[in-house]
Tab-separated table of C-alpha atoms in Angstrom:
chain	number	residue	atom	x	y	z
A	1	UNK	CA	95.262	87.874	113.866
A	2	UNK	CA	93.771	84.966	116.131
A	3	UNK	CA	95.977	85.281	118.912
A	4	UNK	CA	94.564	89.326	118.663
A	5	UNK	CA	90.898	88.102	118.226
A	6	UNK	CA	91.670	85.415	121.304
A	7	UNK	CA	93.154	87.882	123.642
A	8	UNK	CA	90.333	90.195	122.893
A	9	UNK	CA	87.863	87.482	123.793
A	10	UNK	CA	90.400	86.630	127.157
A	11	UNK	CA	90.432	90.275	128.157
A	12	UNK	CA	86.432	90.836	127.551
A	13	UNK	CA	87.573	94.151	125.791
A	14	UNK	CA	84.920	96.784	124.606
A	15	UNK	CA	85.661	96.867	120.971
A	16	UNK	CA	88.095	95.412	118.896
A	17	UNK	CA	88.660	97.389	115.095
A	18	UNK	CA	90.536	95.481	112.768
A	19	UNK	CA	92.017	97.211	109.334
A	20	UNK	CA	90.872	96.346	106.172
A	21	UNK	CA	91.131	98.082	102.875
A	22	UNK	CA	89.361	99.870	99.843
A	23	UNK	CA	90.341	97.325	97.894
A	24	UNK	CA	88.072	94.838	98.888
A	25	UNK	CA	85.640	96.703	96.758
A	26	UNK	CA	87.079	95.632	93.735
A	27	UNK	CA	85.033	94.624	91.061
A	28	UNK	CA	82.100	97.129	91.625
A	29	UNK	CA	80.984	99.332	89.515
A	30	UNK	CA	80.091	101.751	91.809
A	31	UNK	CA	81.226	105.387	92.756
A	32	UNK	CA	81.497	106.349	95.350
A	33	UNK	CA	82.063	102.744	97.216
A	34	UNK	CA	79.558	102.574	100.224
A	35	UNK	CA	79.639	100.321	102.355
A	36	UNK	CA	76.491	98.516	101.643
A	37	UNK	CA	77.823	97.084	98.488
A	38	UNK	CA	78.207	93.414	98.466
A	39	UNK	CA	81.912	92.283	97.921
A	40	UNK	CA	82.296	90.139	94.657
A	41	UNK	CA	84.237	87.534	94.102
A	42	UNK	CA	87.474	88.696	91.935
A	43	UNK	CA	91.190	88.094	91.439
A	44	UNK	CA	92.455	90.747	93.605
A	45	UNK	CA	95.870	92.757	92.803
A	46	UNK	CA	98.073	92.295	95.874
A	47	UNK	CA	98.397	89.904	98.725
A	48	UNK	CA	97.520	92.531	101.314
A	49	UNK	CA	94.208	93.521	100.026
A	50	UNK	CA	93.431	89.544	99.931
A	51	UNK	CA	94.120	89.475	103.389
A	52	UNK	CA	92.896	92.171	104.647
A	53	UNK	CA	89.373	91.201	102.757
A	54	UNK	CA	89.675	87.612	104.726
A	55	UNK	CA	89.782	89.260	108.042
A	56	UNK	CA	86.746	90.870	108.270
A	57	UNK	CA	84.510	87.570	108.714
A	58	UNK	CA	87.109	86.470	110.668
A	59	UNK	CA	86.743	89.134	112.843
A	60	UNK	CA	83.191	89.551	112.980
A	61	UNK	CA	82.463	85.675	113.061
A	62	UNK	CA	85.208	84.947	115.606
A	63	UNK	CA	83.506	87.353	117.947
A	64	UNK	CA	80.387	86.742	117.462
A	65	UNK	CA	78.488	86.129	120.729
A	66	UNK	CA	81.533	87.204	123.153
A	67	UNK	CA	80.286	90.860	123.700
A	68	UNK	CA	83.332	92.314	122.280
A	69	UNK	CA	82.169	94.685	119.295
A	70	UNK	CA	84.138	94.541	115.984
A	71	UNK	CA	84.553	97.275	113.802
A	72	UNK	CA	85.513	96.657	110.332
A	73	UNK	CA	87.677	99.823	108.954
A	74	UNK	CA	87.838	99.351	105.207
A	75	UNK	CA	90.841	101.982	105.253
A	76	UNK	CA	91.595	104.800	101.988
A	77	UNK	CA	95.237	104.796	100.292
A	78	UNK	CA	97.110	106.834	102.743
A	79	UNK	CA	99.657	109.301	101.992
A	80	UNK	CA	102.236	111.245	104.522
A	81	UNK	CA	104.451	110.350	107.228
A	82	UNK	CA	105.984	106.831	107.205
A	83	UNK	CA	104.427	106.013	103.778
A	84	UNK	CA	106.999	103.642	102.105
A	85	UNK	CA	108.424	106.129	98.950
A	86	UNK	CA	107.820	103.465	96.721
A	87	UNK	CA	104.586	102.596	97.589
A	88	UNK	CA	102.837	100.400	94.441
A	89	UNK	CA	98.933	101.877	95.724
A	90	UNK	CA	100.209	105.720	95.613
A	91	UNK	CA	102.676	107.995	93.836
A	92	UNK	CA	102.405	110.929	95.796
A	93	UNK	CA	105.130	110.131	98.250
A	94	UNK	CA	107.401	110.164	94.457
A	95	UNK	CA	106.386	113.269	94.112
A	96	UNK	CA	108.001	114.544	97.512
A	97	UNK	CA	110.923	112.185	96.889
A	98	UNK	CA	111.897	113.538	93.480
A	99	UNK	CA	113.676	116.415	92.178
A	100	UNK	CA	111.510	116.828	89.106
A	101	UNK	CA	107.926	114.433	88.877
A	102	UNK	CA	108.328	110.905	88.142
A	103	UNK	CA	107.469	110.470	84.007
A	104	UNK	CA	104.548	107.847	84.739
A	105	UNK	CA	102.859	109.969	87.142
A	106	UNK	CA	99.982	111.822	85.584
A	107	UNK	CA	97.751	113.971	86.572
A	108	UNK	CA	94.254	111.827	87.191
A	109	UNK	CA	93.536	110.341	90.928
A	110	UNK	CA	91.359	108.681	93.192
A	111	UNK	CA	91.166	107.967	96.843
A	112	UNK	CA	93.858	109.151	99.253
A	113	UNK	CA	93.775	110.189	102.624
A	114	UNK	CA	96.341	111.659	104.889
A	115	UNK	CA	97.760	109.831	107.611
A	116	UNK	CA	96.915	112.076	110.111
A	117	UNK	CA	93.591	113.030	109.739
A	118	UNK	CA	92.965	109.421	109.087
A	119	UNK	CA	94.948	108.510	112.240
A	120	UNK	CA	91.718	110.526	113.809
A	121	UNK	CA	88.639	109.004	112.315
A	122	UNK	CA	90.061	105.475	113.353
A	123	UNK	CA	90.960	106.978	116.622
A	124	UNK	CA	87.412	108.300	117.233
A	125	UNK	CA	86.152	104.674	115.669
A	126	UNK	CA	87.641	102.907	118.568
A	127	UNK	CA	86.730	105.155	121.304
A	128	UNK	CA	82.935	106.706	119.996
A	129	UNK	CA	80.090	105.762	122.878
A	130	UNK	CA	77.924	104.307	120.094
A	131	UNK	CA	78.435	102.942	116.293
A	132	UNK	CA	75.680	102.135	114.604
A	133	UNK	CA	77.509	100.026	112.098
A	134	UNK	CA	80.054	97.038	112.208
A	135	UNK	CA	81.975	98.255	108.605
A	136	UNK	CA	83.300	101.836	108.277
A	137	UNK	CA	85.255	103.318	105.291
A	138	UNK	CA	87.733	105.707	106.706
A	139	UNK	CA	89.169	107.808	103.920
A	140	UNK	CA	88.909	112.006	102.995
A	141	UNK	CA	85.658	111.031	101.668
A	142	UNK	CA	86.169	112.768	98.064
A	143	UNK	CA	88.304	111.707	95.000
A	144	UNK	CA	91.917	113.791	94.717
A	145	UNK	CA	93.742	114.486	91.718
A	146	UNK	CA	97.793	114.064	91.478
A	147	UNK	CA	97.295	117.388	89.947
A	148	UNK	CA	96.604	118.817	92.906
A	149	UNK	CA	99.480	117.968	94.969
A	150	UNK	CA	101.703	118.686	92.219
A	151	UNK	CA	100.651	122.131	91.938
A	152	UNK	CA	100.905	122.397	96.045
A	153	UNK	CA	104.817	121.565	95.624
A	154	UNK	CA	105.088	123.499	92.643
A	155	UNK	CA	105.556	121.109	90.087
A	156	UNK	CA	103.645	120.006	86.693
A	157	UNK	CA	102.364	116.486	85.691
A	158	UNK	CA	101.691	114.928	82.458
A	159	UNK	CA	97.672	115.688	81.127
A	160	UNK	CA	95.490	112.304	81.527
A	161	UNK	CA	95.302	109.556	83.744
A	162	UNK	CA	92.424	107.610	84.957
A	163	UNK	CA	90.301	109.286	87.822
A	164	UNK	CA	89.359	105.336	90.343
A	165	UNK	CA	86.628	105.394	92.572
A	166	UNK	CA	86.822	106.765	96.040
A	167	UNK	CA	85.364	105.878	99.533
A	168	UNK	CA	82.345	107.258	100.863
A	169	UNK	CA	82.743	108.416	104.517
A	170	UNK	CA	78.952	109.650	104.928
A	171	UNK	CA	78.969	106.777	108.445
A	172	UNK	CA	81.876	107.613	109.735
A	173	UNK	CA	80.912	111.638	109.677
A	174	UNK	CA	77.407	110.623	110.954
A	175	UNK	CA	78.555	108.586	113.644
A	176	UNK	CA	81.968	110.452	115.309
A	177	UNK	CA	80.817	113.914	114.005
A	178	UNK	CA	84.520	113.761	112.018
A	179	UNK	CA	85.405	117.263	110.521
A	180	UNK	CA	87.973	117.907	107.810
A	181	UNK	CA	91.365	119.009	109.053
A	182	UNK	CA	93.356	118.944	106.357
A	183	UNK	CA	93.117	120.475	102.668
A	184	UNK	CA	95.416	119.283	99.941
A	185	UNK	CA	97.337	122.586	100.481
A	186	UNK	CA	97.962	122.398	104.689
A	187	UNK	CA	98.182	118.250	104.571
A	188	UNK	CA	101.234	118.813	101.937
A	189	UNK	CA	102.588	121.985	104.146
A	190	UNK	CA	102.084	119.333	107.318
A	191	UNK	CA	104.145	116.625	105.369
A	192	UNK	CA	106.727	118.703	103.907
A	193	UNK	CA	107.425	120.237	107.835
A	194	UNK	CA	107.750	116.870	109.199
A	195	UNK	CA	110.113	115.301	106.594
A	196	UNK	CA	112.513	118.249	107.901
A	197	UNK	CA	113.733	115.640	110.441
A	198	UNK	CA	113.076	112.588	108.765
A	199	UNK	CA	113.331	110.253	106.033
A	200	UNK	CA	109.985	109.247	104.819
Protein backbone atom coordinates (compact mmCIF):
# COMPACT_ATOMS: atom_id res chain seq x y z
CA UNK A 1 0.00 0.00 0.00
CA UNK A 2 2.90 2.69 0.45
CA UNK A 3 5.02 1.63 -2.21
CA UNK A 4 1.35 2.15 -4.38
CA UNK A 5 0.69 5.55 -2.61
CA UNK A 6 4.69 6.43 -3.31
CA UNK A 7 4.70 5.51 -6.90
CA UNK A 8 1.54 7.42 -7.33
CA UNK A 9 3.17 10.47 -5.81
CA UNK A 10 6.60 9.52 -8.22
CA UNK A 11 4.46 9.24 -11.32
CA UNK A 12 2.25 12.59 -10.52
CA UNK A 13 -0.79 10.33 -11.55
CA UNK A 14 -4.38 11.88 -11.89
CA UNK A 15 -6.21 9.86 -9.37
CA UNK A 16 -5.40 7.12 -7.32
CA UNK A 17 -8.80 4.88 -5.87
CA UNK A 18 -8.00 2.63 -3.24
CA UNK A 19 -10.67 -0.27 -2.07
CA UNK A 20 -12.21 -0.23 1.04
CA UNK A 21 -15.26 -1.97 2.33
CA UNK A 22 -18.93 -1.77 3.75
CA UNK A 23 -17.76 -2.94 6.67
CA UNK A 24 -16.17 -0.08 7.93
CA UNK A 25 -19.64 1.05 8.75
CA UNK A 26 -20.01 -1.19 11.43
CA UNK A 27 -21.49 -0.13 14.43
CA UNK A 28 -24.11 2.34 12.92
CA UNK A 29 -27.33 2.21 13.27
CA UNK A 30 -28.18 3.46 10.16
CA UNK A 31 -29.95 2.15 6.91
CA UNK A 32 -29.12 2.69 4.32
CA UNK A 33 -25.18 3.46 5.15
CA UNK A 34 -24.28 6.88 3.47
CA UNK A 35 -21.37 7.97 3.32
CA UNK A 36 -21.57 10.90 5.57
CA UNK A 37 -21.78 8.77 8.61
CA UNK A 38 -18.92 9.03 10.92
CA UNK A 39 -17.04 5.63 11.39
CA UNK A 40 -17.13 4.45 15.14
CA UNK A 41 -14.79 2.91 16.88
CA UNK A 42 -15.70 -1.04 17.17
CA UNK A 43 -14.18 -4.52 17.26
CA UNK A 44 -14.49 -5.33 13.72
CA UNK A 45 -15.20 -9.09 12.41
CA UNK A 46 -12.34 -9.91 10.03
CA UNK A 47 -8.85 -8.75 9.39
CA UNK A 48 -9.68 -7.45 5.93
CA UNK A 49 -12.33 -5.06 6.84
CA UNK A 50 -9.70 -3.71 9.61
CA UNK A 51 -7.47 -3.06 6.96
CA UNK A 52 -9.22 -1.94 4.51
CA UNK A 53 -10.83 0.76 7.17
CA UNK A 54 -6.94 1.81 7.96
CA UNK A 55 -6.27 2.65 4.41
CA UNK A 56 -8.45 5.24 3.75
CA UNK A 57 -6.55 8.01 5.94
CA UNK A 58 -3.69 6.53 4.73
CA UNK A 59 -4.59 7.21 1.47
CA UNK A 60 -6.11 10.44 1.73
CA UNK A 61 -3.44 11.79 4.29
CA UNK A 62 -0.48 10.33 2.38
CA UNK A 63 -1.58 12.34 -0.61
CA UNK A 64 -2.53 15.12 0.70
CA UNK A 65 -0.93 18.16 -0.99
CA UNK A 66 0.73 16.07 -4.03
CA UNK A 67 -2.14 16.80 -6.57
CA UNK A 68 -2.92 13.24 -7.00
CA UNK A 69 -6.78 12.81 -6.10
CA UNK A 70 -7.81 9.82 -3.89
CA UNK A 71 -10.92 8.18 -4.10
CA UNK A 72 -12.05 6.14 -1.30
CA UNK A 73 -14.40 3.12 -2.70
CA UNK A 74 -16.09 1.68 0.37
CA UNK A 75 -16.94 -1.50 -1.90
CA UNK A 76 -20.59 -3.86 -1.42
CA UNK A 77 -20.22 -7.81 -0.80
CA UNK A 78 -19.69 -8.98 -4.27
CA UNK A 79 -21.03 -12.00 -5.76
CA UNK A 80 -20.13 -13.76 -9.35
CA UNK A 81 -17.15 -14.65 -11.18
CA UNK A 82 -13.98 -15.46 -9.17
CA UNK A 83 -15.85 -15.15 -5.82
CA UNK A 84 -14.09 -17.72 -3.50
CA UNK A 85 -17.19 -20.60 -3.01
CA UNK A 86 -16.67 -20.41 0.47
CA UNK A 87 -16.71 -16.99 0.96
CA UNK A 88 -17.47 -16.16 5.03
CA UNK A 89 -19.26 -12.37 3.82
CA UNK A 90 -21.73 -14.23 1.20
CA UNK A 91 -23.53 -17.53 0.61
CA UNK A 92 -24.72 -17.06 -2.69
CA UNK A 93 -21.76 -18.52 -4.48
CA UNK A 94 -23.09 -21.99 -2.09
CA UNK A 95 -25.96 -21.71 -3.65
CA UNK A 96 -24.43 -22.17 -7.29
CA UNK A 97 -21.96 -24.67 -5.82
CA UNK A 98 -24.52 -27.03 -4.33
CA UNK A 99 -26.75 -29.63 -5.54
CA UNK A 100 -29.56 -28.84 -3.13
CA UNK A 101 -29.20 -25.24 -0.78
CA UNK A 102 -26.84 -25.28 1.97
CA UNK A 103 -29.13 -25.93 5.48
CA UNK A 104 -27.83 -22.54 7.14
CA UNK A 105 -28.68 -20.48 4.29
CA UNK A 106 -31.97 -18.73 4.76
CA UNK A 107 -33.83 -16.69 3.04
CA UNK A 108 -33.15 -12.90 4.59
CA UNK A 109 -30.21 -10.62 2.89
CA UNK A 110 -28.49 -7.52 2.67
CA UNK A 111 -25.99 -5.89 0.44
CA UNK A 112 -24.55 -7.67 -2.59
CA UNK A 113 -23.47 -6.54 -5.75
CA UNK A 114 -22.37 -8.31 -8.84
CA UNK A 115 -18.97 -8.30 -9.94
CA UNK A 116 -19.55 -6.99 -13.10
CA UNK A 117 -21.67 -4.25 -12.84
CA UNK A 118 -19.57 -3.30 -9.92
CA UNK A 119 -16.41 -3.81 -12.03
CA UNK A 120 -18.21 -0.62 -13.92
CA UNK A 121 -19.02 1.91 -11.28
CA UNK A 122 -15.29 1.59 -10.03
CA UNK A 123 -14.26 1.70 -13.59
CA UNK A 124 -16.19 4.95 -14.27
CA UNK A 125 -14.82 6.15 -10.54
CA UNK A 126 -11.34 6.14 -11.83
CA UNK A 127 -11.81 7.60 -15.15
CA UNK A 128 -15.08 10.33 -14.50
CA UNK A 129 -13.79 14.15 -15.53
CA UNK A 130 -15.04 15.36 -12.13
CA UNK A 131 -15.97 13.73 -8.52
CA UNK A 132 -17.31 15.77 -6.25
CA UNK A 133 -16.48 13.54 -3.36
CA UNK A 134 -13.27 11.75 -1.96
CA UNK A 135 -15.49 8.47 -0.41
CA UNK A 136 -17.87 6.53 -2.71
CA UNK A 137 -19.93 3.40 -1.79
CA UNK A 138 -20.03 1.24 -4.82
CA UNK A 139 -22.63 -1.45 -4.36
CA UNK A 140 -26.38 -2.26 -6.33
CA UNK A 141 -27.57 0.40 -4.14
CA UNK A 142 -30.69 -1.68 -2.67
CA UNK A 143 -30.84 -4.58 -0.09
CA UNK A 144 -31.25 -8.34 -1.86
CA UNK A 145 -32.78 -11.23 -0.40
CA UNK A 146 -31.14 -14.95 -0.67
CA UNK A 147 -34.65 -15.62 -1.59
CA UNK A 148 -34.31 -14.15 -4.59
CA UNK A 149 -31.49 -15.88 -6.09
CA UNK A 150 -32.76 -19.04 -4.90
CA UNK A 151 -35.86 -18.77 -6.72
CA UNK A 152 -33.67 -17.54 -9.99
CA UNK A 153 -31.87 -21.13 -9.84
CA UNK A 154 -34.88 -22.80 -8.92
CA UNK A 155 -34.36 -23.76 -5.56
CA UNK A 156 -36.13 -23.06 -1.99
CA UNK A 157 -34.53 -21.66 1.26
CA UNK A 158 -35.42 -21.96 4.78
CA UNK A 159 -38.18 -18.90 6.00
CA UNK A 160 -36.23 -16.19 8.27
CA UNK A 161 -33.00 -14.74 8.43
CA UNK A 162 -31.92 -11.33 9.29
CA UNK A 163 -32.33 -8.62 6.46
CA UNK A 164 -28.32 -6.17 7.30
CA UNK A 165 -28.10 -2.86 6.09
CA UNK A 166 -27.11 -2.00 2.59
CA UNK A 167 -25.03 0.76 0.82
CA UNK A 168 -26.40 3.77 -0.52
CA UNK A 169 -25.08 4.55 -4.05
CA UNK A 170 -27.14 7.96 -4.48
CA UNK A 171 -23.02 9.72 -5.25
CA UNK A 172 -21.87 7.39 -7.26
CA UNK A 173 -25.26 7.57 -9.64
CA UNK A 174 -25.05 11.41 -9.31
CA UNK A 175 -21.62 11.69 -10.21
CA UNK A 176 -20.84 8.86 -13.25
CA UNK A 177 -24.57 8.85 -14.31
CA UNK A 178 -24.23 4.76 -13.39
CA UNK A 179 -27.35 2.81 -14.69
CA UNK A 180 -28.42 -0.64 -13.55
CA UNK A 181 -27.32 -3.48 -15.79
CA UNK A 182 -28.06 -6.27 -14.10
CA UNK A 183 -31.35 -7.66 -12.30
CA UNK A 184 -31.16 -10.56 -9.91
CA UNK A 185 -32.62 -12.68 -12.78
CA UNK A 186 -29.90 -11.68 -15.90
CA UNK A 187 -26.79 -11.23 -13.18
CA UNK A 188 -27.58 -15.08 -12.13
CA UNK A 189 -28.22 -16.05 -16.05
CA UNK A 190 -24.65 -13.97 -16.61
CA UNK A 191 -22.98 -16.11 -13.79
CA UNK A 192 -24.41 -19.36 -14.50
CA UNK A 193 -23.11 -18.83 -18.53
CA UNK A 194 -19.71 -18.05 -17.43
CA UNK A 195 -19.15 -20.90 -14.91
CA UNK A 196 -19.74 -23.12 -18.21
CA UNK A 197 -15.94 -22.86 -18.63
CA UNK A 198 -14.84 -22.36 -15.30
CA UNK A 199 -14.53 -23.20 -11.81
CA UNK A 200 -15.67 -20.41 -9.66
Amino acid sequence: MLNALEAARTWSVRRFAVASSLGVYVGRPENPWTEDLSLPSVGLPHLIIAFKKAVEPLTTHGLAGSGVEPVVLRIGTIRGPLVDPESPFCPIPRLVNAASPPPDVHAGGGDVCYAAGRGRAIALLTTAPKLNHEVYNVSSGRPFMYGEFASALGVTLQPGGSNGPYLDITRLTEDTGLEPQFDVAASVADYLKWREDNDR
